[in-house]
Short mmCIF file of C-alpha atoms in Angstrom, two decimals:
data_model
loop_
_atom_site.label_atom_id
_atom_site.label_comp_id
_atom_site.label_asym_id
_atom_site.label_seq_id
_atom_site.Cartn_x
_atom_site.Cartn_y
_atom_site.Cartn_z
CA UNK A 1 0.00 0.00 0.00
CA UNK A 2 1.51 3.34 -1.03
CA UNK A 3 1.89 6.11 1.45
CA UNK A 4 -0.24 9.22 0.77
CA UNK A 5 1.66 12.24 -0.38
CA UNK A 6 1.09 15.73 0.90
CA UNK A 7 1.52 18.23 -1.92
CA UNK A 8 -0.91 20.85 -0.68
CA UNK A 9 0.47 24.38 -0.66
CA UNK A 10 0.17 25.89 2.81
CA UNK A 11 -1.64 29.22 3.16
CA UNK A 12 1.49 31.13 4.16
CA UNK A 13 3.51 29.85 1.21
CA UNK A 14 0.58 30.42 -1.12
CA UNK A 15 0.12 33.97 0.16
CA UNK A 16 3.81 34.75 -0.38
CA UNK A 17 3.70 33.30 -3.88
CA UNK A 18 0.59 35.28 -4.78
CA UNK A 19 2.17 38.48 -3.48
CA UNK A 20 5.21 37.94 -5.70
CA UNK A 21 3.04 37.17 -8.72
CA UNK A 22 0.86 40.20 -8.11
CA UNK A 23 3.95 42.42 -7.77
CA UNK A 24 5.34 41.02 -11.03
CA UNK A 25 2.07 41.66 -12.89
CA UNK A 26 1.82 45.20 -11.53
CA UNK A 27 5.47 45.89 -12.34
CA UNK A 28 4.97 44.74 -15.92
CA UNK A 29 1.82 46.85 -16.13
CA UNK A 30 3.75 49.93 -14.98
CA UNK A 31 6.39 49.24 -17.62
CA UNK A 32 3.77 48.96 -20.35
CA UNK A 33 1.86 52.11 -19.45
CA UNK A 34 4.76 54.44 -18.68
CA UNK A 35 6.83 53.43 -21.70
CA UNK A 36 3.82 53.45 -24.02
CA UNK A 37 2.91 56.94 -22.86
CA UNK A 38 6.47 58.10 -23.44
CA UNK A 39 6.99 56.67 -26.94
CA UNK A 40 3.49 57.58 -28.12
CA UNK A 41 4.07 61.13 -26.92
CA UNK A 42 7.33 61.32 -28.85
CA UNK A 43 5.58 59.77 -31.87
CA UNK A 44 3.14 62.66 -31.77
CA UNK A 45 6.03 65.05 -32.33
CA UNK A 46 8.25 63.06 -34.71
CA UNK A 47 8.34 59.82 -36.68
CA UNK A 48 12.13 59.55 -36.50
CA UNK A 49 12.98 55.97 -35.49
CA UNK A 50 16.20 56.97 -33.71
CA UNK A 51 14.35 59.50 -31.55
CA UNK A 52 11.67 56.97 -30.69
CA UNK A 53 14.24 54.32 -29.82
CA UNK A 54 16.24 56.74 -27.69
CA UNK A 55 13.16 57.89 -25.80
CA UNK A 56 11.92 54.35 -25.29
CA UNK A 57 15.26 53.02 -24.05
CA UNK A 58 15.67 55.98 -21.73
CA UNK A 59 12.21 55.39 -20.29
CA UNK A 60 12.86 51.66 -19.92
CA UNK A 61 16.17 52.10 -18.12
CA UNK A 62 15.02 54.96 -15.92
CA UNK A 63 11.78 53.20 -15.00
CA UNK A 64 13.31 49.80 -14.30
CA UNK A 65 16.11 51.27 -12.19
CA UNK A 66 13.65 53.44 -10.30
CA UNK A 67 11.38 50.46 -9.63
CA UNK A 68 14.31 48.32 -8.49
CA UNK A 69 15.71 51.02 -6.21
CA UNK A 70 12.32 51.78 -4.70
CA UNK A 71 11.58 48.11 -4.07
CA UNK A 72 15.03 47.58 -2.56
CA UNK A 73 14.60 50.47 -0.14
CA UNK A 74 11.06 49.43 0.77
CA UNK A 75 11.86 45.77 1.37
CA UNK A 76 15.11 46.62 3.19
CA UNK A 77 13.08 48.72 5.61
CA UNK A 78 10.66 45.85 6.11
CA UNK A 79 13.53 43.39 6.69
CA UNK A 80 15.17 45.75 9.19
CA UNK A 81 11.88 45.96 11.06
CA UNK A 82 11.57 42.16 11.10
CA UNK A 83 15.13 41.72 12.39
CA UNK A 84 14.59 44.36 15.07
CA UNK A 85 11.38 42.65 16.20
CA UNK A 86 13.15 39.28 16.37
CA UNK A 87 16.03 40.79 18.35
CA UNK A 88 13.58 42.33 20.82
CA UNK A 89 11.74 39.03 21.18
CA UNK A 90 14.99 37.15 21.73
CA UNK A 91 15.97 39.56 24.50
CA UNK A 92 12.58 39.30 26.19
CA UNK A 93 12.72 35.50 26.07
CA UNK A 94 16.08 35.62 27.84
CA UNK A 95 15.10 38.21 30.44
CA UNK A 96 11.53 37.13 31.26
CA UNK A 97 10.85 33.60 30.02
CA UNK A 98 7.81 33.02 32.27
CA UNK A 99 6.07 36.18 31.09
CA UNK A 100 6.75 35.22 27.48
CA UNK A 101 5.38 31.72 28.08
CA UNK A 102 2.22 33.23 29.52
CA UNK A 103 1.96 35.60 26.57
CA UNK A 104 2.25 32.71 24.11
CA UNK A 105 -0.38 30.80 26.05
CA UNK A 106 -2.80 33.73 25.82
CA UNK A 107 -2.15 34.14 22.11
CA UNK A 108 -2.97 30.49 21.54
CA UNK A 109 -6.12 30.87 23.64
CA UNK A 110 -7.18 33.73 21.39
CA UNK A 111 -6.97 31.28 18.49
CA UNK A 112 -9.58 29.06 20.08
CA UNK A 113 -7.66 26.67 22.31
CA UNK A 114 -8.70 26.00 25.88
CA UNK A 115 -6.48 27.29 28.68
CA UNK A 116 -5.08 23.82 29.43
CA UNK A 117 -4.39 22.91 25.81
CA UNK A 118 -2.94 26.35 25.06
CA UNK A 119 -0.57 26.08 28.04
CA UNK A 120 0.58 22.62 27.01
CA UNK A 121 1.09 23.73 23.40
CA UNK A 122 2.98 26.84 24.50
CA UNK A 123 5.30 24.77 26.68
CA UNK A 124 6.01 22.31 23.89
CA UNK A 125 6.62 25.05 21.34
CA UNK A 126 8.91 26.87 23.78
CA UNK A 127 10.92 23.73 24.48
CA UNK A 128 11.32 23.06 20.76
CA UNK A 129 12.20 26.62 19.63
CA UNK A 130 10.91 29.51 21.70
CA UNK A 131 12.01 32.26 19.32
CA UNK A 132 10.47 30.63 16.26
CA UNK A 133 7.22 30.02 18.14
CA UNK A 134 6.90 33.64 19.25
CA UNK A 135 7.98 34.92 15.83
CA UNK A 136 5.23 33.02 14.07
CA UNK A 137 2.44 33.28 16.60
CA UNK A 138 3.06 36.72 18.08
CA UNK A 139 4.82 38.60 15.29
CA UNK A 140 3.57 36.81 12.20
CA UNK A 141 7.15 36.41 10.97
CA UNK A 142 8.79 33.27 9.62
CA UNK A 143 12.47 33.50 10.69
CA UNK A 144 13.40 31.12 7.88
CA UNK A 145 11.75 33.21 5.17
CA UNK A 146 12.61 36.85 5.85
CA UNK A 147 12.02 39.26 3.00
CA UNK A 148 15.00 39.64 0.67
CA UNK A 149 15.49 43.15 -0.76
CA UNK A 150 17.74 41.95 -3.58
CA UNK A 151 15.16 39.43 -4.76
CA UNK A 152 12.48 42.11 -4.69
CA UNK A 153 14.67 44.59 -6.56
CA UNK A 154 15.56 42.14 -9.33
CA UNK A 155 11.95 41.01 -9.65
CA UNK A 156 10.75 44.60 -10.05
CA UNK A 157 13.53 45.40 -12.50
CA UNK A 158 12.75 42.39 -14.69
CA UNK A 159 8.97 42.84 -14.52
CA UNK A 160 9.17 46.49 -15.55
CA UNK A 161 11.68 45.72 -18.31
CA UNK A 162 9.53 42.96 -19.79
CA UNK A 163 6.50 45.23 -19.77
CA UNK A 164 8.40 48.18 -21.26
CA UNK A 165 9.85 46.13 -24.13
CA UNK A 166 6.42 45.66 -25.70
CA UNK A 167 5.64 49.32 -26.54
CA UNK A 168 9.30 49.98 -27.33
CA UNK A 169 9.47 47.24 -29.96
CA UNK A 170 5.99 48.05 -31.24
CA UNK A 171 6.92 51.67 -31.94
CA UNK A 172 10.30 51.08 -33.63
CA UNK A 173 9.92 47.85 -35.63
CA UNK A 174 6.89 48.47 -37.92
CA UNK A 175 6.94 50.86 -40.89
CA UNK A 176 6.31 54.50 -40.02
CA UNK A 177 2.67 54.49 -41.12
CA UNK A 178 1.82 51.50 -38.93
CA UNK A 179 3.76 52.37 -35.78
CA UNK A 180 1.11 54.22 -33.85
CA UNK A 181 -1.68 51.76 -34.61
CA UNK A 182 0.44 48.69 -33.84
CA UNK A 183 1.63 50.24 -30.59
CA UNK A 184 -1.81 51.25 -29.38
CA UNK A 185 -3.38 47.87 -30.21
CA UNK A 186 -0.53 45.83 -28.71
CA UNK A 187 -0.46 47.95 -25.56
CA UNK A 188 -4.22 47.67 -25.06
CA UNK A 189 -4.05 43.89 -25.58
CA UNK A 190 -1.25 43.64 -23.01
CA UNK A 191 -3.19 45.79 -20.54
CA UNK A 192 -6.21 43.53 -20.94
CA UNK A 193 -3.98 40.58 -20.07
CA UNK A 194 -2.35 42.23 -17.04
CA UNK A 195 -5.71 43.52 -15.82
CA UNK A 196 -7.23 40.07 -16.07
CA UNK A 197 -4.20 38.48 -14.37
CA UNK A 198 -4.18 40.90 -11.45
CA UNK A 199 -7.93 40.40 -10.96
CA UNK A 200 -7.57 36.62 -10.97
CA UNK A 201 -4.72 36.74 -8.45
CA UNK A 202 -6.76 39.00 -6.19
CA UNK A 203 -10.03 37.08 -6.72
CA UNK A 204 -11.67 40.28 -8.00
CA UNK A 205 -14.06 41.04 -10.86
CA UNK A 206 -11.96 40.56 -14.02
CA UNK A 207 -14.22 42.67 -16.23
CA UNK A 208 -13.89 45.77 -14.06
CA UNK A 209 -10.13 45.31 -13.70
CA UNK A 210 -9.66 44.87 -17.45
CA UNK A 211 -11.79 47.90 -18.29
CA UNK A 212 -10.05 50.06 -15.68
CA UNK A 213 -6.61 48.97 -16.85
CA UNK A 214 -7.26 49.42 -20.56
CA UNK A 215 -9.01 52.76 -20.06
CA UNK A 216 -6.14 54.09 -17.95
CA UNK A 217 -3.57 53.06 -20.55
CA UNK A 218 -5.63 54.50 -23.41
CA UNK A 219 -6.01 57.79 -21.56
CA UNK A 220 -2.27 57.97 -20.85
CA UNK A 221 -1.43 57.41 -24.52
CA UNK A 222 -4.06 59.89 -25.70
CA UNK A 223 -2.80 62.63 -23.39
CA UNK A 224 0.88 62.16 -24.23
CA UNK A 225 0.17 61.88 -27.96
CA UNK A 226 -1.83 65.11 -27.86
CA UNK A 227 0.97 66.84 -25.98
CA UNK A 228 3.58 65.54 -28.42
CA UNK A 229 1.49 66.61 -31.41
CA UNK A 230 1.11 70.13 -30.01
CA UNK A 231 4.83 70.41 -29.34
CA UNK A 232 5.63 69.04 -32.79
CA UNK A 233 3.24 71.48 -34.45
CA UNK A 234 4.84 74.31 -32.48
CA UNK A 235 8.26 73.25 -33.70
CA UNK A 236 9.58 72.56 -30.19
#
């Protein structure tokens, strides 16, 4: 008789994975919209391929580096806070172990355990690994899976770059008379996909997310194209 396997993804791991996927989708969406707005705006002023390529590459590099730097700073701050909380908990466990045991017992009671069962569970968890028990139950932190700022920075950089490549290639590869139409259609199609993906990951209404995403991107391109056309007509 074969032993049953346990392949179920635990809620914590699933939540972390969904957060990463959602961040990747949103990063790609930012890359699509910001770069599309930039190159379409330049296209309103000139049809020179070199100018469009230069503007698109500048937007891609500036945006991806900005996203990576911002994510690194944000996640580094979160990691510092997690490490500080763990250090404080470690000190409290050393200085007042009985008070910490009582605190863990009360936290387990709040989760529905009886006083007796909660006390027994708290004692067993403390004997096994007191810091890990308090980190997970009291702080909601997994000491073995602290946030990594470098991972977050690279993920944001890559997501933005992938998203930005679509409007960049769409504006420079086709013939001059097709560039604007190809770019607008490809960008809207990509925004439909990212809107649908973000809605599915967040268990939200996909139709509203798709409409909101596509409308926002269309508005951004329309505004920048109008601005570029006015500047081009003025000879700026």
